[in-house]
CSV table of C-alpha atoms in Angstrom, one decimal:
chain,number,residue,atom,x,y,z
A,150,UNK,CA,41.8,-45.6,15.5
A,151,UNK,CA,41.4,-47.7,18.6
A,152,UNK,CA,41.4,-50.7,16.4
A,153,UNK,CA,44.7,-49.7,14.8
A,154,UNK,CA,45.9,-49.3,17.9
A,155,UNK,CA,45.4,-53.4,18.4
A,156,UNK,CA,47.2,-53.8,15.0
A,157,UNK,CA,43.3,-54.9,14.3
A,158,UNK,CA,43.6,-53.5,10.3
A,159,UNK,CA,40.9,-55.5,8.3
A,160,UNK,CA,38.4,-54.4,11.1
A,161,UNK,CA,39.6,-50.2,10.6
A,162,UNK,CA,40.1,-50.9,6.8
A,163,UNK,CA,36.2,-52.4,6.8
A,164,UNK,CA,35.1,-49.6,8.7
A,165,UNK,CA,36.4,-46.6,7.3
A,166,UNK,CA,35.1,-47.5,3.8
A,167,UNK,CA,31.8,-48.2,5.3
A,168,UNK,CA,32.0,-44.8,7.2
A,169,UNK,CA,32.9,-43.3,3.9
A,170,UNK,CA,29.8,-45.0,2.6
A,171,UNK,CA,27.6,-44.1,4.9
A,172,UNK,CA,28.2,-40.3,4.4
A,173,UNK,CA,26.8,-40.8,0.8
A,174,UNK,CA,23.8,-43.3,1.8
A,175,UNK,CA,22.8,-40.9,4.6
A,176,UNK,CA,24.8,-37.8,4.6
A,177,UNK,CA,22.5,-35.2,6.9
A,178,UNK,CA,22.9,-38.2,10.1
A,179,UNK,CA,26.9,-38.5,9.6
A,180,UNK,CA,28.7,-35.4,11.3
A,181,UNK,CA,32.5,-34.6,10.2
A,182,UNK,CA,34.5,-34.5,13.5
A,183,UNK,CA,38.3,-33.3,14.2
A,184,UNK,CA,40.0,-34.9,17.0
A,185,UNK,CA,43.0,-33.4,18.7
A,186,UNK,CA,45.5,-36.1,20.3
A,187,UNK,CA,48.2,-34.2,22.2
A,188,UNK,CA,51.5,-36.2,23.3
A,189,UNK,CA,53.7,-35.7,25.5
A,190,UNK,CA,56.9,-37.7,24.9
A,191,UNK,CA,58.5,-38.2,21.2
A,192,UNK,CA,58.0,-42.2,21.9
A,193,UNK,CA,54.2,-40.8,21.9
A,194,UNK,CA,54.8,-38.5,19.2
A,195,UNK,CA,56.1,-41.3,17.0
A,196,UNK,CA,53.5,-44.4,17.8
A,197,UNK,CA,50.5,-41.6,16.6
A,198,UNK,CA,52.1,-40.5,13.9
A,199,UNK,CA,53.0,-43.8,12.5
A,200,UNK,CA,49.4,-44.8,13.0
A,201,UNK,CA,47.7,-42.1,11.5
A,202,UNK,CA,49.2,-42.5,8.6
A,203,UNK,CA,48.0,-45.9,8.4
A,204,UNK,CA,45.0,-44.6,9.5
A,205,UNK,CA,44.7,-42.0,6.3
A,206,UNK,CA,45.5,-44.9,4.0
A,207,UNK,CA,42.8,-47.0,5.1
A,208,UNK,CA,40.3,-44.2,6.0
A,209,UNK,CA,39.5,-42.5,2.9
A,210,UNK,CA,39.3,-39.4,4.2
A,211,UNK,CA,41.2,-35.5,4.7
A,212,UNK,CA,44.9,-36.1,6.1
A,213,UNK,CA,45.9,-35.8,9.6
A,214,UNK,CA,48.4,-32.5,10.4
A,215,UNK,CA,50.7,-31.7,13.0
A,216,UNK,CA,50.4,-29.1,15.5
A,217,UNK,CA,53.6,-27.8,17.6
A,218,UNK,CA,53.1,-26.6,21.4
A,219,UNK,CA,52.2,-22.8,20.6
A,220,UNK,CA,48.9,-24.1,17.7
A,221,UNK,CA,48.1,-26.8,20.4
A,222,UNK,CA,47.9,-24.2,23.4
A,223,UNK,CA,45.8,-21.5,21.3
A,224,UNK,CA,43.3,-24.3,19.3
A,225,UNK,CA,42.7,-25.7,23.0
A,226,UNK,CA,42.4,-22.6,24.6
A,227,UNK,CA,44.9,-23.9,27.6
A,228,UNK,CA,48.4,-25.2,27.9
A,229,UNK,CA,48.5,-29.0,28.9
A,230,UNK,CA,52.0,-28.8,29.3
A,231,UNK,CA,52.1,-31.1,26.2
A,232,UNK,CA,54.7,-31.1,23.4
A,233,UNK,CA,52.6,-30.8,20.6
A,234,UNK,CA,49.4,-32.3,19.1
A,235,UNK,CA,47.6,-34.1,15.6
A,236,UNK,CA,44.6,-33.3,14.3
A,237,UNK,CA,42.7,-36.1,12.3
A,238,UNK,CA,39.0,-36.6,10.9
A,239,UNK,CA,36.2,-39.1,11.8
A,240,UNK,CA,32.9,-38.9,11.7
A,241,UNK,CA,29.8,-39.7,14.0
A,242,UNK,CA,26.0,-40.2,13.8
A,243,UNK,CA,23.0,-40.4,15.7
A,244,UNK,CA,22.3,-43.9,16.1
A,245,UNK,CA,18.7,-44.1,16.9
A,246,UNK,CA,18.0,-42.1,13.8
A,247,UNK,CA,19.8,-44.5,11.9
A,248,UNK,CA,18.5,-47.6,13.4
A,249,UNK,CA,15.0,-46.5,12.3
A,250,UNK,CA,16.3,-45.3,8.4
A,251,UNK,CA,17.2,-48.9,8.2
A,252,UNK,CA,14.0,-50.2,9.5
A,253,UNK,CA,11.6,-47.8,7.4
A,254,UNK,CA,13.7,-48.5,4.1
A,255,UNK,CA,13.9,-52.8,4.9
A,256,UNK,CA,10.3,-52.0,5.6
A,257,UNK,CA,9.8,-49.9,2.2
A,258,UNK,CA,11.2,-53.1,0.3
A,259,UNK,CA,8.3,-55.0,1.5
A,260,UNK,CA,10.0,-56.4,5.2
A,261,UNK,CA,7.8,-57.0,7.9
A,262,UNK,CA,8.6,-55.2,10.9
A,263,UNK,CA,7.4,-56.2,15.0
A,264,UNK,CA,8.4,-54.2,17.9
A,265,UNK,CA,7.8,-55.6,21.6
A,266,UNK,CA,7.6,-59.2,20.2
A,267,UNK,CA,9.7,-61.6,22.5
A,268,UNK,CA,11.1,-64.4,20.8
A,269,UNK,CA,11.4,-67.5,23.3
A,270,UNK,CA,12.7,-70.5,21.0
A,271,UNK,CA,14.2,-71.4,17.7
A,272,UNK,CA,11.7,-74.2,16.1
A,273,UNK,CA,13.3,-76.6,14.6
A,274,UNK,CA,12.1,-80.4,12.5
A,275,UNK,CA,13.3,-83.6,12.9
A,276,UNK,CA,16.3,-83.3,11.4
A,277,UNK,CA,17.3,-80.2,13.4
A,278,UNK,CA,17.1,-77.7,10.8
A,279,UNK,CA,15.7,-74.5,11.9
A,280,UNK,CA,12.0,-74.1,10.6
A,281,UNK,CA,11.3,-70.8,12.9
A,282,UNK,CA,10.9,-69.3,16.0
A,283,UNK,CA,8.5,-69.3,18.6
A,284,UNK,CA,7.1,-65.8,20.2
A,285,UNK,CA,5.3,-64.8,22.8
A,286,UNK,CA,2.2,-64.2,20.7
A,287,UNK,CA,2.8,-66.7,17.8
A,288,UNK,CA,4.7,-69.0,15.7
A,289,UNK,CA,6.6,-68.0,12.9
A,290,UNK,CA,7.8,-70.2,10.1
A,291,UNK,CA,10.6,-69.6,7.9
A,292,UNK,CA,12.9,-71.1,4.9
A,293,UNK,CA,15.8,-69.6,6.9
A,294,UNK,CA,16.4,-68.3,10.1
A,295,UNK,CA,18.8,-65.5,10.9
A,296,UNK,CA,19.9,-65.3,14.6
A,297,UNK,CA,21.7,-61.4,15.4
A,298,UNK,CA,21.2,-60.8,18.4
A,299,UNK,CA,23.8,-59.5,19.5
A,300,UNK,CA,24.8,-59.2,23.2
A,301,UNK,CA,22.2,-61.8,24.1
A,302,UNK,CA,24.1,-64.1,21.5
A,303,UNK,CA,25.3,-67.5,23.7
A,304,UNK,CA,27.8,-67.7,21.5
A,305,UNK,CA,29.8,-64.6,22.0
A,306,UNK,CA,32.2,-63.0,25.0
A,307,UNK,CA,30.4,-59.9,26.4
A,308,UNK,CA,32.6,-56.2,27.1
A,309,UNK,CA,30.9,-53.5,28.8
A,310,UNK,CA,31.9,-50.0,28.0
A,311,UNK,CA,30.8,-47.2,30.2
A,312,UNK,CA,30.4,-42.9,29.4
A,313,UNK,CA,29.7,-40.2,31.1
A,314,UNK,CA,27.9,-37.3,29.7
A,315,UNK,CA,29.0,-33.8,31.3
A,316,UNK,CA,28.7,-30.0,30.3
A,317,UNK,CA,30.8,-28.4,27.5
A,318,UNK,CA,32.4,-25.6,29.6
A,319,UNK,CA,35.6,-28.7,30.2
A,320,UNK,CA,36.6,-29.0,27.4
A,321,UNK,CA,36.5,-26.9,23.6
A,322,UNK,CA,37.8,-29.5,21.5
A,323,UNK,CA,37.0,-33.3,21.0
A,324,UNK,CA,40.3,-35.3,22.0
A,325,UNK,CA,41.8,-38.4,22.5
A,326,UNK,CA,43.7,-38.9,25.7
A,327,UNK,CA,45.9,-41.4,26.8
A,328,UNK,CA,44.3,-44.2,29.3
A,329,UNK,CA,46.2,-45.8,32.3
A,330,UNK,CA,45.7,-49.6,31.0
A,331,UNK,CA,47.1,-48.3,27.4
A,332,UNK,CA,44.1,-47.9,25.6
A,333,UNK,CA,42.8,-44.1,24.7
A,334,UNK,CA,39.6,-42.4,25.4
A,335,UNK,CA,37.7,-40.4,23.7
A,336,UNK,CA,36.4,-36.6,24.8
A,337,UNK,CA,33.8,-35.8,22.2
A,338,UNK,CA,32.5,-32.6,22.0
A,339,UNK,CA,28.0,-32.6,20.7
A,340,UNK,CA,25.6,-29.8,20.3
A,341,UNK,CA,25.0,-30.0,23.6
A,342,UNK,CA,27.3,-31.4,25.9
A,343,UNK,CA,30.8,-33.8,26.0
A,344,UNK,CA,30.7,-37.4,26.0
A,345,UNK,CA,33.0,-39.1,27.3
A,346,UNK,CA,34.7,-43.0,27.0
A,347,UNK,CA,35.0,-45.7,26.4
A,348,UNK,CA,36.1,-48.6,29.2
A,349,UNK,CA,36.5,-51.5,28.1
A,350,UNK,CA,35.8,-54.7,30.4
A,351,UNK,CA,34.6,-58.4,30.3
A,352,UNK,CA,31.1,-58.6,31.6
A,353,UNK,CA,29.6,-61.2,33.1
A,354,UNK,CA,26.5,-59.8,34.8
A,355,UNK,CA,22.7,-59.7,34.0
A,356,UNK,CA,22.6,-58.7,30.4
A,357,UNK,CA,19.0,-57.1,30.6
A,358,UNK,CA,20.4,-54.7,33.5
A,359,UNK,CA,23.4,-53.2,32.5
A,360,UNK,CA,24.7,-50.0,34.9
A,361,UNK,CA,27.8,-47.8,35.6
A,362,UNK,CA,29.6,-48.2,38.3
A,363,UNK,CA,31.5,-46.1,40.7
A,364,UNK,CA,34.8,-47.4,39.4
A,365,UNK,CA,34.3,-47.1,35.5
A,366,UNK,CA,33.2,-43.8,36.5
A,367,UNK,CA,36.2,-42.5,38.3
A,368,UNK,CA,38.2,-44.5,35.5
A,369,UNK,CA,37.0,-42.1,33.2
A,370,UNK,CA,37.2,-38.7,35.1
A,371,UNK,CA,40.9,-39.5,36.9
A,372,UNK,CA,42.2,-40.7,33.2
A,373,UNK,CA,40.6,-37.5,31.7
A,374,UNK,CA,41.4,-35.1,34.6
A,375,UNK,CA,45.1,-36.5,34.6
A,376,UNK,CA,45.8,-34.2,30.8
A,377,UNK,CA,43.2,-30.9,31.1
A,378,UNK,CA,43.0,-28.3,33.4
A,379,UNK,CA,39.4,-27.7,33.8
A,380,UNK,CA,38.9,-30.5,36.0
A,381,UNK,CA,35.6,-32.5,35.9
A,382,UNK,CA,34.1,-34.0,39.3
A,383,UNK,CA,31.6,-36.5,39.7
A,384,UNK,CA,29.1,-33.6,40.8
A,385,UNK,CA,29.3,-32.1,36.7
A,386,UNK,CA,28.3,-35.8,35.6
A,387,UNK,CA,24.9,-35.0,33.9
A,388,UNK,CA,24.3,-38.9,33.4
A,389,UNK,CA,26.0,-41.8,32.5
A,390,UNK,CA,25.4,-45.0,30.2
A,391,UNK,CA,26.5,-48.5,29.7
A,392,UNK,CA,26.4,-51.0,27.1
A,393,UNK,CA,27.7,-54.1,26.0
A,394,UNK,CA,30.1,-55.1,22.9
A,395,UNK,CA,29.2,-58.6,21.3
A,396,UNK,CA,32.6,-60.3,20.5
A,397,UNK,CA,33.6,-63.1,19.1
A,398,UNK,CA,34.3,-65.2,21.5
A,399,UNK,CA,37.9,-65.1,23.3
A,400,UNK,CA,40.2,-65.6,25.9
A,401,UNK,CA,42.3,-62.6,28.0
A,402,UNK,CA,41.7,-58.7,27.8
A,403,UNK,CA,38.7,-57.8,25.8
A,404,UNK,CA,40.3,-54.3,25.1
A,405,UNK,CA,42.4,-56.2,23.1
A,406,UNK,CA,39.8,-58.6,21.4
A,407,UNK,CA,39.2,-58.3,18.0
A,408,UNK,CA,35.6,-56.6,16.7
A,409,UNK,CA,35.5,-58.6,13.4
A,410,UNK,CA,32.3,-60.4,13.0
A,411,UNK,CA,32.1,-64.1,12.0
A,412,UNK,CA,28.7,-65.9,10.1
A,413,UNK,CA,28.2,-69.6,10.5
A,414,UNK,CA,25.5,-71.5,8.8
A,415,UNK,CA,24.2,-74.2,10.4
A,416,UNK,CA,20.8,-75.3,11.4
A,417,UNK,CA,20.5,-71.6,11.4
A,418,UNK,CA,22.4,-68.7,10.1
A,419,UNK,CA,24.1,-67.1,12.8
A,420,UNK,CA,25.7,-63.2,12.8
A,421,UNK,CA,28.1,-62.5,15.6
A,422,UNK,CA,30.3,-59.7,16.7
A,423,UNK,CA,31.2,-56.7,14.7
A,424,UNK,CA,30.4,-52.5,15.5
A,425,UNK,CA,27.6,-50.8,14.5
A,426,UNK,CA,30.2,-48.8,12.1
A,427,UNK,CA,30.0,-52.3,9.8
A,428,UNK,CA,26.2,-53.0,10.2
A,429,UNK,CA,25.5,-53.2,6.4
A,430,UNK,CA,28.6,-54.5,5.8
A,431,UNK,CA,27.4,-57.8,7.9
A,432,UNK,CA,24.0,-57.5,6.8
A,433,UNK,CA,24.9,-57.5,2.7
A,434,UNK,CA,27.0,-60.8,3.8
A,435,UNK,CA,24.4,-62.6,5.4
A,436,UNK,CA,21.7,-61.7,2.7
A,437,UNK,CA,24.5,-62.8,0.0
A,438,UNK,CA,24.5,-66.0,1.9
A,439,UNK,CA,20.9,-66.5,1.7
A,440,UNK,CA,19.3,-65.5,-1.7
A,441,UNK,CA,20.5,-66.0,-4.8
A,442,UNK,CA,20.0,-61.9,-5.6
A,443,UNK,CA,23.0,-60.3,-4.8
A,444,UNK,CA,23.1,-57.2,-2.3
A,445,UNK,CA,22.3,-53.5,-3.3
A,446,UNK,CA,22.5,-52.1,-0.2
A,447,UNK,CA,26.0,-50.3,-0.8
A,448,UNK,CA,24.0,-47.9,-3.6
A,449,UNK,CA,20.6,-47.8,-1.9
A,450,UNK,CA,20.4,-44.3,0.3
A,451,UNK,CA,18.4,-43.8,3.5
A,452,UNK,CA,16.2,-41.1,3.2
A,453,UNK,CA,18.7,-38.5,1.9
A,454,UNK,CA,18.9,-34.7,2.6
A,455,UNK,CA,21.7,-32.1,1.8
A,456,UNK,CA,20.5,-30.5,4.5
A,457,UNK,CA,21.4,-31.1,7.9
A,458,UNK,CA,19.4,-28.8,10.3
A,459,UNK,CA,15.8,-28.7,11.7
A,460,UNK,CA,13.6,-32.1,10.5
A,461,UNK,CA,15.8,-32.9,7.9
A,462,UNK,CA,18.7,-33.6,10.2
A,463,UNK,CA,16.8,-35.8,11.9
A,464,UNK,CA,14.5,-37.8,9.8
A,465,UNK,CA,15.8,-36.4,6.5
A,466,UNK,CA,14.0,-36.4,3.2
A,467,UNK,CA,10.8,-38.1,5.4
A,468,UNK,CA,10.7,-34.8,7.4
A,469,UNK,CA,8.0,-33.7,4.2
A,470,UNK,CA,5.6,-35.9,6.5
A,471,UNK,CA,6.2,-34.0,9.5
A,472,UNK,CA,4.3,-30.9,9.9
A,473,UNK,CA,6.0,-27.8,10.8
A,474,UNK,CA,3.2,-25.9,11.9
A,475,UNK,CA,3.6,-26.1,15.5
A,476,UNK,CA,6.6,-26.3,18.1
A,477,UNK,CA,6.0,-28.9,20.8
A,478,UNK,CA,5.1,-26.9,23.7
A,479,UNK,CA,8.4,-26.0,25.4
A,480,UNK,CA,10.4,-26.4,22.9
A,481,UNK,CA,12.0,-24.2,20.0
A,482,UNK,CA,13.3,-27.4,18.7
A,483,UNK,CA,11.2,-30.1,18.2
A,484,UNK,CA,7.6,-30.1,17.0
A,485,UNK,CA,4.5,-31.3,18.1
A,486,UNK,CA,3.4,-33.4,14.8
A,487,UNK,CA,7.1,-35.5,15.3
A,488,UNK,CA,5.2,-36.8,18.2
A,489,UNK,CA,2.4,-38.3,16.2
A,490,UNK,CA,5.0,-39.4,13.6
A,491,UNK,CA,7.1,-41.5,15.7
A,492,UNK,CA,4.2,-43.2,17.1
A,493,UNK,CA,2.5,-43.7,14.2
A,494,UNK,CA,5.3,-44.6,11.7
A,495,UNK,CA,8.2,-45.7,13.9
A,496,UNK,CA,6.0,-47.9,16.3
A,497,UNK,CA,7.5,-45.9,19.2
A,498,UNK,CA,4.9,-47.5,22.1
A,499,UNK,CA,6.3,-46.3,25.3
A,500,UNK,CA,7.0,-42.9,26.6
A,501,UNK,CA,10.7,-43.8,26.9
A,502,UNK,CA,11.0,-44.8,23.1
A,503,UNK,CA,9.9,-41.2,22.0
A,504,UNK,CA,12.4,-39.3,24.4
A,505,UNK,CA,15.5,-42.0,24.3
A,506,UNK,CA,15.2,-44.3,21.2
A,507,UNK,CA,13.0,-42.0,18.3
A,508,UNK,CA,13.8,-38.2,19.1
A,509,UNK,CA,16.4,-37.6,21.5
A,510,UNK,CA,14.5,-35.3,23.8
A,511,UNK,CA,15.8,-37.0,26.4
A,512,UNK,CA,19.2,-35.9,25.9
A,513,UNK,CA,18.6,-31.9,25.5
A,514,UNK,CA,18.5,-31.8,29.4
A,515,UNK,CA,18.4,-33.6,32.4
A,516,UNK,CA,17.2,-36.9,32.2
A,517,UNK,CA,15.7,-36.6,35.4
A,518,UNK,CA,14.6,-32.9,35.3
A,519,UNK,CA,13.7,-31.9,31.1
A,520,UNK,CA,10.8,-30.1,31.1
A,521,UNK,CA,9.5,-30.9,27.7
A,522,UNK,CA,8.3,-34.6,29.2
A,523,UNK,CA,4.9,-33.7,30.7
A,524,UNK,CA,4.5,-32.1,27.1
A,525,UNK,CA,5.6,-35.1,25.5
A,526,UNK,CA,3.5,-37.8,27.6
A,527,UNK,CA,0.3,-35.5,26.9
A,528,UNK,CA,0.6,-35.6,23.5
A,529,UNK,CA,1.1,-39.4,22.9
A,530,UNK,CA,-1.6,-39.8,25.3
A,531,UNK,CA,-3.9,-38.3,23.3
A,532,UNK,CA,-2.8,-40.1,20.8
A,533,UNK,CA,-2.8,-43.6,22.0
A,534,UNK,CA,-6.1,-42.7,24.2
A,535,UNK,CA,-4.4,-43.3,27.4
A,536,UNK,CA,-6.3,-42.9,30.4
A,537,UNK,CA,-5.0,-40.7,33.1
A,538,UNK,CA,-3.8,-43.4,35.3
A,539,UNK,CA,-1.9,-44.7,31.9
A,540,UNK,CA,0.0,-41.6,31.6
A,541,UNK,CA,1.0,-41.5,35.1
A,542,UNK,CA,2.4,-45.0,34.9
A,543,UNK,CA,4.3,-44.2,31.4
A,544,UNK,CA,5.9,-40.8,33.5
A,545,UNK,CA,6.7,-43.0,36.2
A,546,UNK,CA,8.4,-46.1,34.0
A,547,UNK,CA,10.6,-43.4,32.1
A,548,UNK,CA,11.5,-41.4,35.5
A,549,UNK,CA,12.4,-44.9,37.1
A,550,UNK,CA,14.4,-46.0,33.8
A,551,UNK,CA,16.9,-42.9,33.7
A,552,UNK,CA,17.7,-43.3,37.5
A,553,UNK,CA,19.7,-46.1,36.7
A,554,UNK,CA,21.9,-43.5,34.2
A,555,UNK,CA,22.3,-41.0,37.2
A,556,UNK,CA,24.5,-40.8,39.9
């Protein structure tokens, strides 16, 4: 919606049918989500109505409906003062999970997959075609090279956008609100708590050390605080994050830049731009580019499972390798063999990628203060065969990595 709202409609029409896709290819990760967008002016009333339309043309997807004053007040549970409200679907999913589906099924069709191997150079011959790269271990050598590297891409503009994470006793229903620089933001409502964003700004600073600030942060509260009546303070912020938006390159406001994607082929073949929405979308492009095998990745599903709680919402059809046997200690939600599994299969090497990138622990509680990380650091180190002094170090890295997502 926030790229119709930039008139951007090959980027929402490429997404929605790839969101639509993705429900099929990897139904238990994609969750079906209603978003309430009050107004209060008929100018308002008029520009969302208008656009949601559009949007159900180009989405695929159930139709958006109307709500008066009266429906508004009783499906929030409070009276904004607003006008009257819409109601339309989207759909979100868990995007660590799904960065790993496409990892273990590229790596089922015989890819070969390295984690924690820096790449320093592209090799190239004598007639400055690429021939490889150069790592910090070894030298590999290729027919092709691919460079996607997103944000770390010299050849892109960088945006930062920041969140903040806070309880769900604010807000009942996910919403899109109205922002002062005339973008929107979303309030969506999780399991466990609301997330809430997005800002939107050029970024120019160190790329490997990307932070919320104090004013993205009260950006997103005063905006947000400004339409409910619950109001949020920085003191309910359970943690914040940051990250940065590849774009093609471009000149002014980067709210307003487009997130289309763009492939060159050069000495190299390289991806730029795009939203994880339109991963495979860029990714069946490229490979079309390169071999003379066409693409299957539209019909080729992740892992699938109908059903979407326990394992299987997690890891889906894959959660038969998972034992069930025993809860991790602490925990009446995750189990002690999905330890070993994430290890072991998803070359998780660091406490942090086990709580933040592989299982989501992290995110149950606290960063700072979740009690199921001892648990968690003594059972990879007996799987790794850390020593003590190992463990403590792997406690302290992750405790010393949230604390820049706390304020």
């Amino acid at each position: 919606l926030r790229y119709l709202q930039n008139l951007q409609f090959k980027t929402t029409f490429e997404a929605s049918r790839e969101k639509t896709l993705l429900k099929q290819l990897v139904p238990h990760l994609i969750t079906d989500i209603e978003f309430t967008i009050p107004y209060w002016s008929l100018k308002d009333r008029i520009k969302y109505s208008c656009g949601l339309w559009l949007y159900d043309l180009m989405s695929f997807d159930k139709l958006h409906t109307h709500l008066n004053r009266q429906q508004t007040t009783e499906r929030l549970g409070c009276d904004l003062n607003q006008n009257g409200a819409f109601v339309y679907h989207d759909a979100i999913t868990v995007d660590y999970r799904l960065v790993m589906h496409v990892l273990k099924m590229a790596q089922a069709y015989g890819a070969v997959i390295s984690n924690y191997m820096k790449v320093n150079e592209i090799l190239f011959n004598d007639k400055q075609k690429a021939i490889g790269v150069k790592t910090d271990r070894f030298n590999i050598y290729a027919d092709t090279v691919v460079s996607c590297t997103g944000a770390w891409s010299k050849d892109v503009t960088r945006s930062k956008g920041t969140h903040i994470v806070v309880s769900k006793k604010f807000i009942n229903q996910s919403l899109v609100l109205p922002s002062s620089d005339g973008r929107i933001i979303f309030c969506i409502v999780n399991e466990n708590d609301i997330t809430i964003g997005t800002t939107d700004n050029a970024y120019e600073g160190d790329i490997d050390d990307v932070r919320s600030n104090e004013n993205e942060i009260m950006f997103l509260l005063n905006n947000v605080n400004k339409h409910i009546t619950n109001k949020i303070s920085a003191n309910d912020i359970k943690y914040t994050y940051s990250g940065l938006r590849p774009l093609i390159n471009t000149h002014g406001s980067t709210s307003k830049a487009s997130r289309d994607f763009k492939i060159t082929n050069g000495s190299y073949i390289s991806v730029v731009g795009g939203k994880m929405t339109t991963y495979r979308l860029m990714a069946e492009k490229t490979v079309d580019l390169i071999s003379p095998v066409k693409s299957v990745t539209n019909k080729l599903r992740l892992f699938p499972s109908n059903l979407k709680t326990g394992l299987y919402a997690r890891y889906g059809s894959l959660a038969s390798y998972i034992s069930q046997t025993k809860k991790l200690k602490g925990s009446d939600k995750y189990y002690q063999d999905e330890i070993r599994y994430v290890v072991n299969e998803e070359m998780a090497v660091h406490l942090s990628d086990v709580l933040l990138r592989r299982t989501g622990i992290a995110y149950e509680y606290q960063l700072d203060k979740n009690h199921l990380v001892p648990y968690v650091a003594a059972e990879m180190s007996k799987i790794l065969q850390w020593t003590k002094k190992e463990m403590h170090s792997e406690l302290d890295m992750y405790y010393d990595y949230v604390s820049n997502y706390l304020i």
